[in-house]
Structure formats: C-alpha cells, structure tokens
Amino acid sequence: MIRILIVDDENSIRLTLSRFLIKEGFSVDIAENAIVGMKMFTEEPYDIVVSDIIMPKMTGIELMEYIRTIDKQCRILIMTGEATVETAARAVSAGANGYLNKPILKDAFLEQIRSNVKAVEANRQKAKEEIQQVQYTGMLESTVAESNETLKRSMASIIHLLSDVTEYRDPYTSGHQRRVGNLAASISRRMNHSKDFYNMVRAIGYIHDIGKIVVPSEILTKPGKINDIEFKLIQMHAQSGCDMLKHVILPKNFATTVGQHHERMDGSGYPNRLKGNEILMEAHILIVADVVETMMTHRPYRAALGVDKALEEISLYRLTKYHPEVVDACIGLFVEEHYSLDDSLSEIHIPL
Ligand SMILES: [Fe+2]
C-alpha cells in the first residue's frame, strides 16, 4: 500500500486532493501545516508527500529539507499558487520530485501521482533485490566457510588416521611421530614462523614416517644390527611416504617435506642427496626434530641417549648436516625453555 501525506493550510485543497487519491485506492493522511506534517512524517514516513509552499510558521521547502535529512527515497511534490520559474527552481534544488501549479487539475495531479508511485515501486523493488543480494552473499559466505571447516576437519582426521596406521606397524616407536611433530612445531614457533606454518609442520611431523608401511615389520622391529639390504629397505620409507601423499589433497610442500626428512644440508642424506636450499625449510626443521627425538628415546637396538647427546649431535653438525637457524632454535628451546618431549596429539589445524 502506497502512503501519501497532503500538507496544505487550505482545508478545501486538502479535502479535494485526498478525495481524488482515496478514490484511486491510496492510503491518504492530511496535515494542516508543515509543522504537523513534519511530526506525522517523523512518526511514520510516507512514500509520497504533496505539500504547499507558502504556509504560516514553516514553509513547504523547509518541510522538504527536513524530510530529506531522514528519508532520501520519499517522493515530494510541491504545490504553489506563485507559478514562477524561480519558485520551481527553488523547489527542485531543495529536493522536490515534482511541481504542481494551483489551481490543481485532477488529471494532471493524478498523472503526477501515478508516475511517482511507479518510482516508489521501483525503489522498493531495488531495495528488495539489494536485501536478497546481501542475504545471498551472506549465505554463500557461510556455505564456503562451512565447507572450508569441513575440509579442514576431514584433512585433520586423515592425518590422525595415517599417524595411527604407521604406529600400528611400528609399535616400538610409538609416539615418535607425535613427539617429532610437536617438537618441530615448537622449533618453528621459536623461529617466529607464522601460526599456519608451525601448525602445518606439526601435522607433517605426525605422519612423516607414513612410508614405513612399505617396510617389512620384522625389519622395523629388529632388535639387533640391521644389514645393508635391510637399511636400504628402511631408507625407502622417505620416498614412499612422499609418493603416497602427493596424490592426497594436502597443502603445498606437505608431501615434499615428508620425502625430504632424511636429507642433510651437505648432501649426505637420502633419498635424493639434496643440499642446502634444495631442502624446504619445513624439512630442515623436521630433520632436526627427528634426529633429536630419535636420540632422546629408546630404540629396539639401543637405549635412549639423552638430551645432552642429542644437542651435542646437532651442534657438532650445525651448518654441515643441519640448518644453523633450526639448530639454534632447537637448542634454545631445550636450554632456555626447558622443553621436554611431548607425545600428546594436538588438535590439527591445516591451513588451506
Ligand atoms: Fe623417518
């Protein structure tokens, strides 16, 4: 329903115009002066205001200026007996949408009203479409956010599963991957890497030995010394892990880091004898975390060597086998922060 307000100090004009409009099916209110019209508009805005200009206390132009401060969409038609170009120009510059000369002729009046009703309806339609667009965009954004969350959770559950699978295969090193992942994340944090980075390093650590499922379990759990063939088979796990993961939808560098976790800076590692910057920073961190954790814990073929021996090893080969910044961060972690190995399974946050 279109709501129209007629403001005029002449009773006969108010009544005549309102009668025309009511017959056309509009909802019409009348005000005997601009001050009353202003109050009525403030209480409940109208779609169209038809106002006289010259009225006592407050003019139609002042009323229009007031309306424009609270409502830019309202259609305002100005009526006057002084039909001058100047008056019309003043009315339009103050924001009028139409101008009517007195005496008001019914047909011309209704024609003006109808064309302004069309404008009101077009504005309403536009506003409706804008609201729908905002709602649609909001819905789309929340759907994307939900999908991302589901994808992250599903990635995290895959990491947990793969971590468990490796440990079922090699129970003697139970907790090794979690300890390496947590240590690698703490080293990254100490190196001031971003939260996304160290969360990813932690997740990679949790499954870095996934390739061990291709190695016969008798070799993995063999208590004594292993021979060259057995060692070659064990070495395969780095490349196998990378091959397995490269087809899984995981963040960039994930599979590559797993494949590089036994490389060494001087090219003495395996499987590709990579050197220095050929090795990803994620892998440099994992390499140090893996060596330190392995030396600090019990293995089927030897007792735990302890933290001092582990730190001695990485200090001795700082710059040759191990990345110097990673070594410094790792030593700082144990010496200054009194870090102790942690095999708890942290919640996995994988950046997309
Ligand atoms: Fe390994």
mmCIF file of C-alpha atoms and ligand atoms in Angstrom:
data_model
loop_
_atom_site.group_PDB
_atom_site.id
_atom_site.type_symbol
_atom_site.label_atom_id
_atom_site.label_comp_id
_atom_site.label_asym_id
_atom_site.label_seq_id
_atom_site.Cartn_x
_atom_site.Cartn_y
_atom_site.Cartn_z
ATOM 1 C CA MET A 1 0.000 0.000 0.000
ATOM 2 C CA ILE A 2 1.311 3.441 -1.000
ATOM 3 C CA ARG A 3 1.024 6.013 1.826
ATOM 4 C CA ILE A 4 0.522 9.639 0.851
ATOM 5 C CA LEU A 5 0.579 12.779 3.012
ATOM 6 C CA ILE A 6 -1.052 16.015 1.871
ATOM 7 C CA VAL A 7 0.141 19.189 3.593
ATOM 8 C CA ASP A 8 -1.773 22.423 2.933
ATOM 9 C CA ASP A 9 -3.171 25.197 5.108
ATOM 10 C CA GLU A 10 -6.277 25.417 2.914
ATOM 11 C CA ASN A 11 -8.866 22.936 4.096
ATOM 12 C CA SER A 12 -10.653 22.726 0.744
ATOM 13 C CA ILE A 13 -7.469 21.750 -1.129
ATOM 14 C CA ARG A 14 -6.606 19.088 1.477
ATOM 15 C CA LEU A 15 -10.062 17.557 1.199
ATOM 16 C CA THR A 16 -10.290 17.719 -2.598
ATOM 17 C CA LEU A 17 -6.893 16.147 -3.190
ATOM 18 C CA SER A 18 -7.379 13.473 -0.575
ATOM 19 C CA ARG A 19 -10.741 12.555 -2.117
ATOM 20 C CA PHE A 20 -9.083 12.134 -5.555
ATOM 21 C CA LEU A 21 -6.458 9.854 -4.072
ATOM 22 C CA ILE A 22 -8.734 7.746 -1.863
ATOM 23 C CA LYS A 23 -10.896 7.003 -4.934
ATOM 24 C CA GLU A 24 -7.720 5.718 -6.643
ATOM 25 C CA GLY A 25 -7.165 3.338 -3.723
ATOM 26 C CA PHE A 26 -4.309 5.113 -1.913
ATOM 27 C CA SER A 27 -3.920 5.481 1.832
ATOM 28 C CA VAL A 28 -4.027 9.243 2.498
ATOM 29 C CA ASP A 29 -3.376 11.429 5.547
ATOM 30 C CA ILE A 30 -3.675 15.212 5.744
ATOM 31 C CA ALA A 31 -1.810 17.873 7.730
ATOM 32 C CA GLU A 32 -2.971 21.473 8.125
ATOM 33 C CA ASN A 33 0.531 22.915 8.201
ATOM 34 C CA ALA A 34 4.198 21.943 7.748
ATOM 35 C CA ILE A 35 4.891 21.507 11.484
ATOM 36 C CA VAL A 36 2.080 18.960 11.829
ATOM 37 C CA GLY A 37 3.278 17.305 8.594
ATOM 38 C CA MET A 38 6.816 17.085 9.992
ATOM 39 C CA LYS A 39 5.585 15.379 13.180
ATOM 40 C CA MET A 40 3.451 12.913 11.215
ATOM 41 C CA PHE A 41 6.344 12.075 8.898
ATOM 42 C CA THR A 42 8.693 11.540 11.856
ATOM 43 C CA GLU A 43 6.265 9.109 13.475
ATOM 44 C CA GLU A 44 5.825 7.067 10.316
ATOM 45 C CA PRO A 45 7.392 8.053 6.988
ATOM 46 C CA TYR A 46 5.247 8.374 3.863
ATOM 47 C CA ASP A 47 6.006 7.200 0.315
ATOM 48 C CA ILE A 48 4.752 10.459 -1.237
ATOM 49 C CA VAL A 49 4.313 13.921 0.294
ATOM 50 C CA VAL A 50 2.307 16.583 -1.534
ATOM 51 C CA SER A 51 2.943 19.935 0.084
ATOM 52 C CA ASP A 52 2.034 23.575 -0.402
ATOM 53 C CA ILE A 53 4.961 26.017 -0.218
ATOM 54 C CA ILE A 54 3.576 29.096 1.489
ATOM 55 C CA MET A 55 2.254 28.196 4.918
ATOM 56 C CA PRO A 56 2.477 30.024 8.285
ATOM 57 C CA LYS A 57 5.404 29.242 10.678
ATOM 58 C CA MET A 58 7.129 26.735 8.390
ATOM 59 C CA THR A 59 7.248 26.629 4.567
ATOM 60 C CA GLY A 60 6.878 23.587 2.330
ATOM 61 C CA ILE A 61 10.530 23.995 1.299
ATOM 62 C CA GLU A 62 11.640 23.772 4.967
ATOM 63 C CA LEU A 63 9.457 20.711 5.429
ATOM 64 C CA MET A 64 11.053 19.133 2.369
ATOM 65 C CA GLU A 65 14.560 19.908 3.655
ATOM 66 C CA TYR A 66 13.660 18.244 6.939
ATOM 67 C CA ILE A 67 12.265 15.152 5.184
ATOM 68 C CA ARG A 68 15.408 14.838 3.068
ATOM 69 C CA THR A 69 17.561 14.636 6.201
ATOM 70 C CA ILE A 70 15.782 11.452 7.285
ATOM 71 C CA ASP A 71 14.478 9.976 4.030
ATOM 72 C CA LYS A 72 16.148 10.251 0.624
ATOM 73 C CA GLN A 73 13.652 7.978 -1.126
ATOM 74 C CA CYS A 74 10.368 9.759 -0.293
ATOM 75 C CA ARG A 75 8.769 11.390 -3.376
ATOM 76 C CA ILE A 76 7.902 15.021 -2.697
ATOM 77 C CA LEU A 77 5.552 17.095 -4.844
ATOM 78 C CA ILE A 78 5.379 20.816 -4.292
ATOM 79 C CA MET A 79 2.245 22.913 -4.989
ATOM 80 C CA THR A 80 2.077 26.654 -5.239
ATOM 81 C CA GLY A 81 -0.046 29.491 -6.478
ATOM 82 C CA GLU A 82 3.025 31.533 -7.389
ATOM 83 C CA ALA A 83 3.891 29.898 -10.646
ATOM 84 C CA THR A 84 7.301 31.369 -11.267
ATOM 85 C CA VAL A 85 10.393 29.722 -12.687
ATOM 86 C CA GLU A 86 12.286 30.804 -9.580
ATOM 87 C CA THR A 87 9.871 29.033 -7.224
ATOM 88 C CA ALA A 88 10.034 25.878 -9.296
ATOM 89 C CA ALA A 89 13.846 26.008 -9.358
ATOM 90 C CA ARG A 90 13.975 26.515 -5.575
ATOM 91 C CA ALA A 91 11.657 23.555 -5.023
ATOM 92 C CA VAL A 92 13.667 21.231 -7.253
ATOM 93 C CA SER A 93 17.020 22.275 -5.788
ATOM 94 C CA ALA A 94 15.648 21.578 -2.297
ATOM 95 C CA GLY A 95 14.904 18.021 -3.446
ATOM 96 C CA ALA A 96 11.379 18.059 -4.920
ATOM 97 C CA ASN A 97 10.430 15.317 -7.378
ATOM 98 C CA GLY A 98 7.610 17.282 -8.983
ATOM 99 C CA TYR A 99 5.937 20.629 -9.150
ATOM 100 C CA LEU A 100 2.193 21.442 -9.354
ATOM 101 C CA ASN A 101 0.606 24.783 -10.104
ATOM 102 C CA LYS A 102 -2.535 25.858 -8.338
ATOM 103 C CA PRO A 103 -5.346 25.507 -9.116
ATOM 104 C CA ILE A 104 -4.664 21.772 -9.201
ATOM 105 C CA LEU A 105 -6.304 19.959 -12.082
ATOM 106 C CA LYS A 106 -7.457 16.447 -11.263
ATOM 107 C CA ASP A 107 -5.995 14.675 -14.325
ATOM 108 C CA ALA A 108 -2.608 16.393 -14.165
ATOM 109 C CA PHE A 109 -2.475 15.747 -10.412
ATOM 110 C CA LEU A 110 -3.284 12.037 -10.719
ATOM 111 C CA GLU A 111 -0.835 11.663 -13.575
ATOM 112 C CA GLN A 112 1.951 13.123 -11.397
ATOM 113 C CA ILE A 113 0.934 10.861 -8.522
ATOM 114 C CA ARG A 114 0.902 7.736 -10.752
ATOM 115 C CA SER A 115 4.341 8.436 -12.168
ATOM 116 C CA ASN A 116 5.702 8.920 -8.633
ATOM 117 C CA VAL A 117 4.002 5.714 -7.473
ATOM 118 C CA LYS A 118 5.933 3.913 -10.217
ATOM 119 C CA ALA A 119 9.158 5.434 -8.875
ATOM 120 C CA VAL A 120 8.250 4.319 -5.325
ATOM 121 C CA GLU A 121 7.592 0.784 -6.563
ATOM 122 C CA ALA A 122 10.856 0.737 -8.496
ATOM 123 C CA ASN A 123 12.720 1.873 -5.348
ATOM 124 C CA ARG A 124 11.015 -0.818 -3.287
ATOM 125 C CA GLN A 125 11.920 -3.466 -5.839
ATOM 126 C CA LYS A 126 15.541 -2.250 -5.899
ATOM 127 C CA ALA A 127 15.725 -2.305 -2.084
ATOM 128 C CA LYS A 128 14.218 -5.804 -2.055
ATOM 129 C CA GLU A 129 16.780 -7.019 -4.579
ATOM 130 C CA GLU A 130 19.617 -5.441 -2.578
ATOM 131 C CA ILE A 131 18.434 -7.225 0.575
ATOM 132 C CA GLN A 132 18.175 -10.505 -1.354
ATOM 133 C CA GLN A 133 21.670 -9.949 -2.729
ATOM 134 C CA VAL A 134 23.066 -9.309 0.776
ATOM 135 C CA GLN A 135 21.271 -12.408 2.093
ATOM 136 C CA TYR A 136 22.521 -14.494 -0.831
ATOM 137 C CA THR A 137 26.096 -13.252 -0.383
ATOM 138 C CA GLY A 138 25.897 -13.943 3.363
ATOM 139 C CA MET A 139 24.522 -17.425 2.694
ATOM 140 C CA LEU A 140 27.256 -18.066 0.137
ATOM 141 C CA GLU A 141 29.969 -16.885 2.521
ATOM 142 C CA SER A 142 28.690 -19.058 5.348
ATOM 143 C CA THR A 143 28.433 -22.062 2.989
ATOM 144 C CA VAL A 144 32.041 -21.528 1.864
ATOM 145 C CA ALA A 145 33.183 -21.100 5.494
ATOM 146 C CA GLU A 146 31.319 -24.288 6.454
ATOM 147 C CA SER A 147 32.845 -26.214 3.543
ATOM 148 C CA ASN A 148 36.326 -24.987 4.480
ATOM 149 C CA GLU A 149 35.775 -26.049 8.066
ATOM 150 C CA THR A 150 34.551 -29.488 6.963
ATOM 151 C CA LEU A 151 37.529 -29.836 4.632
ATOM 152 C CA LYS A 152 39.964 -28.860 7.406
ATOM 153 C CA ARG A 153 38.348 -31.318 9.812
ATOM 154 C CA SER A 154 38.438 -34.066 7.222
ATOM 155 C CA MET A 155 42.135 -33.354 6.498
ATOM 156 C CA ALA A 156 42.876 -33.455 10.238
ATOM 157 C CA SER A 157 41.087 -36.800 10.592
ATOM 158 C CA ILE A 158 43.116 -38.216 7.672
ATOM 159 C CA ILE A 159 46.334 -37.106 9.409
ATOM 160 C CA HIS A 160 45.227 -38.806 12.633
ATOM 161 C CA LEU A 161 44.364 -41.990 10.763
ATOM 162 C CA LEU A 162 47.660 -42.092 8.870
ATOM 163 C CA SER A 163 49.578 -41.409 12.075
ATOM 164 C CA ASP A 164 47.844 -44.331 13.795
ATOM 165 C CA VAL A 165 48.428 -46.640 10.802
ATOM 166 C CA THR A 166 52.218 -46.052 10.950
ATOM 167 C CA GLU A 167 52.327 -46.636 14.675
ATOM 168 C CA TYR A 168 50.368 -49.927 14.459
ATOM 169 C CA ARG A 169 53.037 -51.047 12.014
ATOM 170 C CA ASP A 170 55.971 -49.933 14.140
ATOM 171 C CA PRO A 171 54.784 -50.048 17.767
ATOM 172 C CA TYR A 172 58.326 -49.861 19.150
ATOM 173 C CA THR A 173 58.496 -46.264 18.064
ATOM 174 C CA SER A 174 55.087 -45.484 19.488
ATOM 175 C CA GLY A 175 54.607 -41.756 19.898
ATOM 176 C CA HIS A 176 57.702 -40.927 17.787
ATOM 177 C CA GLN A 177 55.782 -39.067 15.093
ATOM 178 C CA ARG A 178 53.716 -37.072 17.588
ATOM 179 C CA ARG A 179 56.840 -36.118 19.568
ATOM 180 C CA VAL A 180 58.626 -35.094 16.340
ATOM 181 C CA GLY A 181 55.576 -33.107 15.152
ATOM 182 C CA ASN A 182 55.202 -31.279 18.476
ATOM 183 C CA LEU A 183 58.947 -30.570 18.710
ATOM 184 C CA ALA A 184 59.077 -29.349 15.085
ATOM 185 C CA ALA A 185 56.128 -27.025 15.757
ATOM 186 C CA SER A 186 57.847 -25.601 18.863
ATOM 187 C CA ILE A 187 61.096 -25.053 16.920
ATOM 188 C CA SER A 188 59.113 -23.240 14.180
ATOM 189 C CA ARG A 189 57.347 -21.131 16.788
ATOM 190 C CA ARG A 190 60.730 -20.177 18.297
ATOM 191 C CA MET A 191 61.955 -19.270 14.796
ATOM 192 C CA ASN A 192 58.993 -16.863 14.577
ATOM 193 C CA HIS A 193 57.270 -18.660 11.741
ATOM 194 C CA SER A 194 53.547 -17.990 11.334
ATOM 195 C CA LYS A 195 50.920 -19.995 13.194
ATOM 196 C CA ASP A 196 49.792 -21.541 9.899
ATOM 197 C CA PHE A 197 53.364 -22.606 9.190
ATOM 198 C CA TYR A 198 54.027 -24.263 12.524
ATOM 199 C CA ASN A 199 50.631 -25.935 12.570
ATOM 200 C CA MET A 200 51.448 -27.433 9.193
ATOM 201 C CA VAL A 201 54.912 -28.528 10.335
ATOM 202 C CA ARG A 202 53.265 -30.246 13.311
ATOM 203 C CA ALA A 203 50.827 -32.085 11.019
ATOM 204 C CA ILE A 204 53.653 -33.171 8.696
ATOM 205 C CA GLY A 205 55.597 -34.419 11.716
ATOM 206 C CA TYR A 206 52.616 -36.522 12.797
ATOM 207 C CA ILE A 207 52.821 -38.575 9.594
ATOM 208 C CA HIS A 208 56.401 -38.102 8.381
ATOM 209 C CA ASP A 209 57.159 -41.843 8.656
ATOM 210 C CA ILE A 210 53.992 -42.970 6.825
ATOM 211 C CA GLY A 211 56.238 -44.563 4.168
ATOM 212 C CA LYS A 212 57.312 -47.160 6.749
ATOM 213 C CA ILE A 213 54.213 -49.173 5.933
ATOM 214 C CA VAL A 214 56.066 -50.446 2.846
ATOM 215 C CA VAL A 215 58.945 -51.731 5.023
ATOM 216 C CA PRO A 216 58.503 -55.290 6.406
ATOM 217 C CA SER A 217 57.677 -55.032 10.113
ATOM 218 C CA GLU A 218 60.371 -57.635 11.047
ATOM 219 C CA ILE A 219 62.966 -55.128 9.845
ATOM 220 C CA LEU A 220 61.356 -52.179 11.601
ATOM 221 C CA THR A 221 61.230 -54.021 14.915
ATOM 222 C CA LYS A 222 64.516 -55.933 14.610
ATOM 223 C CA PRO A 223 66.352 -55.645 17.937
ATOM 224 C CA GLY A 224 69.932 -56.173 16.710
ATOM 225 C CA LYS A 225 72.023 -54.571 13.988
ATOM 226 C CA ILE A 226 70.499 -54.379 10.536
ATOM 227 C CA ASN A 227 72.353 -55.331 7.362
ATOM 228 C CA ASP A 228 72.834 -53.177 4.231
ATOM 229 C CA ILE A 229 69.821 -54.593 2.375
ATOM 230 C CA GLU A 230 67.599 -54.022 5.386
ATOM 231 C CA PHE A 231 68.939 -50.481 5.725
ATOM 232 C CA LYS A 232 68.215 -49.801 2.037
ATOM 233 C CA LEU A 233 64.654 -51.053 2.570
ATOM 234 C CA ILE A 234 64.216 -48.757 5.579
ATOM 235 C CA GLN A 235 65.585 -45.829 3.582
ATOM 236 C CA MET A 236 62.822 -46.332 1.033
ATOM 237 C CA HIS A 237 60.269 -45.015 3.531
ATOM 238 C CA ALA A 238 61.039 -41.329 2.854
ATOM 239 C CA GLN A 239 60.374 -41.531 -0.897
ATOM 240 C CA SER A 240 57.453 -43.951 -0.403
ATOM 241 C CA GLY A 241 55.822 -41.520 2.029
ATOM 242 C CA CYS A 242 56.192 -38.685 -0.467
ATOM 243 C CA ASP A 243 54.776 -40.826 -3.299
ATOM 244 C CA MET A 244 51.798 -41.863 -1.183
ATOM 245 C CA LEU A 245 50.944 -38.323 -0.110
ATOM 246 C CA LYS A 246 51.466 -36.471 -3.345
ATOM 247 C CA HIS A 247 48.086 -37.628 -4.648
ATOM 248 C CA VAL A 248 46.282 -36.640 -1.450
ATOM 249 C CA ILE A 249 44.760 -33.134 -1.388
ATOM 250 C CA LEU A 250 47.018 -31.510 1.207
ATOM 251 C CA PRO A 251 48.740 -28.120 1.397
ATOM 252 C CA LYS A 252 51.688 -27.466 -0.926
ATOM 253 C CA ASN A 253 55.031 -28.771 0.449
ATOM 254 C CA PHE A 254 53.351 -31.430 2.592
ATOM 255 C CA ALA A 255 54.359 -34.496 0.560
ATOM 256 C CA THR A 256 57.706 -32.957 -0.467
ATOM 257 C CA THR A 257 58.667 -32.325 3.165
ATOM 258 C CA VAL A 258 57.909 -35.947 4.054
ATOM 259 C CA GLY A 259 60.152 -37.015 1.148
ATOM 260 C CA GLN A 260 62.993 -34.778 2.396
ATOM 261 C CA HIS A 261 63.012 -35.605 6.098
ATOM 262 C CA HIS A 262 66.210 -37.691 5.842
ATOM 263 C CA GLU A 263 68.141 -35.292 3.617
ATOM 264 C CA ARG A 264 71.140 -33.422 5.053
ATOM 265 C CA MET A 265 72.451 -29.931 4.173
ATOM 266 C CA ASP A 266 75.798 -31.286 2.898
ATOM 267 C CA GLY A 267 74.133 -33.756 0.524
ATOM 268 C CA SER A 268 74.888 -36.787 2.692
ATOM 269 C CA GLY A 269 71.230 -37.648 3.270
ATOM 270 C CA TYR A 270 68.695 -39.690 1.307
ATOM 271 C CA PRO A 271 66.834 -40.373 -0.962
ATOM 272 C CA ASN A 272 67.971 -37.557 -3.314
ATOM 273 C CA ARG A 273 71.170 -36.247 -1.667
ATOM 274 C CA LEU A 274 69.725 -32.737 -1.744
ATOM 275 C CA LYS A 275 71.848 -29.858 -0.481
ATOM 276 C CA GLY A 276 71.231 -26.554 1.377
ATOM 277 C CA ASN A 277 68.390 -24.573 -0.151
ATOM 278 C CA GLU A 278 67.226 -27.515 -2.243
ATOM 279 C CA ILE A 279 65.704 -28.710 1.023
ATOM 280 C CA LEU A 280 62.495 -26.969 2.154
ATOM 281 C CA MET A 281 62.576 -25.058 5.470
ATOM 282 C CA GLU A 282 59.756 -27.313 6.719
ATOM 283 C CA ALA A 283 62.033 -30.292 6.067
ATOM 284 C CA HIS A 284 65.102 -28.657 7.712
ATOM 285 C CA ILE A 285 63.011 -28.273 10.868
ATOM 286 C CA LEU A 286 61.659 -31.804 10.683
ATOM 287 C CA ILE A 287 65.179 -33.217 10.132
ATOM 288 C CA VAL A 288 66.487 -31.674 13.372
ATOM 289 C CA ALA A 289 63.342 -32.608 15.330
ATOM 290 C CA ASP A 290 63.568 -36.200 14.030
ATOM 291 C CA VAL A 291 67.258 -36.582 14.941
ATOM 292 C CA VAL A 292 66.841 -35.087 18.422
ATOM 293 C CA GLU A 293 63.746 -37.131 19.250
ATOM 294 C CA THR A 294 65.296 -40.346 17.943
ATOM 295 C CA MET A 295 68.441 -39.874 20.026
ATOM 296 C CA MET A 296 66.496 -38.962 23.161
ATOM 297 C CA THR A 297 64.272 -42.042 23.120
ATOM 298 C CA HIS A 298 64.695 -45.784 23.367
ATOM 299 C CA ARG A 299 65.047 -47.854 20.177
ATOM 300 C CA PRO A 300 64.850 -51.664 19.711
ATOM 301 C CA TYR A 301 68.593 -51.680 19.017
ATOM 302 C CA ARG A 302 69.778 -49.247 21.744
ATOM 303 C CA ALA A 303 68.838 -47.378 24.911
ATOM 304 C CA ALA A 304 67.908 -43.688 24.930
ATOM 305 C CA LEU A 305 70.960 -41.414 24.574
ATOM 306 C CA GLY A 306 69.530 -38.386 26.361
ATOM 307 C CA VAL A 307 69.099 -34.717 25.587
ATOM 308 C CA ASP A 308 72.776 -33.734 26.024
ATOM 309 C CA LYS A 309 73.946 -36.222 23.376
ATOM 310 C CA ALA A 310 71.170 -35.131 21.035
ATOM 311 C CA LEU A 311 72.048 -31.432 21.355
ATOM 312 C CA GLU A 312 75.746 -32.293 21.005
ATOM 313 C CA GLU A 313 74.991 -34.061 17.713
ATOM 314 C CA ILE A 314 73.107 -31.130 16.188
ATOM 315 C CA SER A 315 75.715 -28.618 17.470
ATOM 316 C CA LEU A 316 78.566 -30.680 16.008
ATOM 317 C CA TYR A 317 76.956 -30.800 12.575
ATOM 318 C CA ARG A 318 75.412 -27.314 12.652
ATOM 319 C CA LEU A 319 75.923 -25.841 9.155
ATOM 320 C CA THR A 320 77.134 -29.140 7.692
ATOM 321 C CA LYS A 321 74.219 -31.531 8.133
ATOM 322 C CA TYR A 322 71.707 -29.352 9.921
ATOM 323 C CA HIS A 323 70.348 -25.871 9.197
ATOM 324 C CA PRO A 324 72.048 -23.435 11.623
ATOM 325 C CA GLU A 325 68.901 -21.413 12.467
ATOM 326 C CA VAL A 326 66.970 -24.586 13.186
ATOM 327 C CA VAL A 327 69.782 -25.913 15.393
ATOM 328 C CA ASP A 328 69.922 -22.624 17.339
ATOM 329 C CA ALA A 329 66.147 -22.580 17.836
ATOM 330 C CA CYS A 330 66.141 -26.214 18.973
ATOM 331 C CA ILE A 331 68.964 -25.693 21.464
ATOM 332 C CA GLY A 332 67.285 -22.521 22.762
ATOM 333 C CA LEU A 333 64.074 -24.453 23.211
ATOM 334 C CA PHE A 334 65.672 -27.123 25.411
ATOM 335 C CA VAL A 335 68.164 -24.896 27.249
ATOM 336 C CA GLU A 336 66.168 -21.698 27.765
ATOM 337 C CA GLU A 337 62.594 -23.001 27.705
ATOM 338 C CA HIS A 338 63.414 -26.383 29.348
ATOM 339 C CA TYR A 339 61.391 -28.137 26.664
ATOM 340 C CA SER A 340 60.565 -31.786 27.239
ATOM 341 C CA LEU A 341 59.360 -34.206 24.586
ATOM 342 C CA ASP A 342 55.604 -34.283 24.272
ATOM 343 C CA ASP A 343 53.725 -37.177 22.667
ATOM 344 C CA SER A 344 50.255 -35.696 23.071
ATOM 345 C CA LEU A 345 48.121 -35.459 19.967
ATOM 346 C CA SER A 346 47.371 -31.777 19.470
ATOM 347 C CA GLU A 347 44.357 -30.709 17.516
ATOM 348 C CA ILE A 348 45.452 -30.418 13.906
ATOM 349 C CA HIS A 349 44.899 -27.115 12.102
ATOM 350 C CA ILE A 350 45.819 -27.330 8.461
ATOM 351 C CA PRO A 351 45.889 -24.083 6.515
ATOM 352 C CA LEU A 352 44.013 -24.318 3.208
HETATM 353 FE FE FE B 1 61.942 -41.301 9.081
#
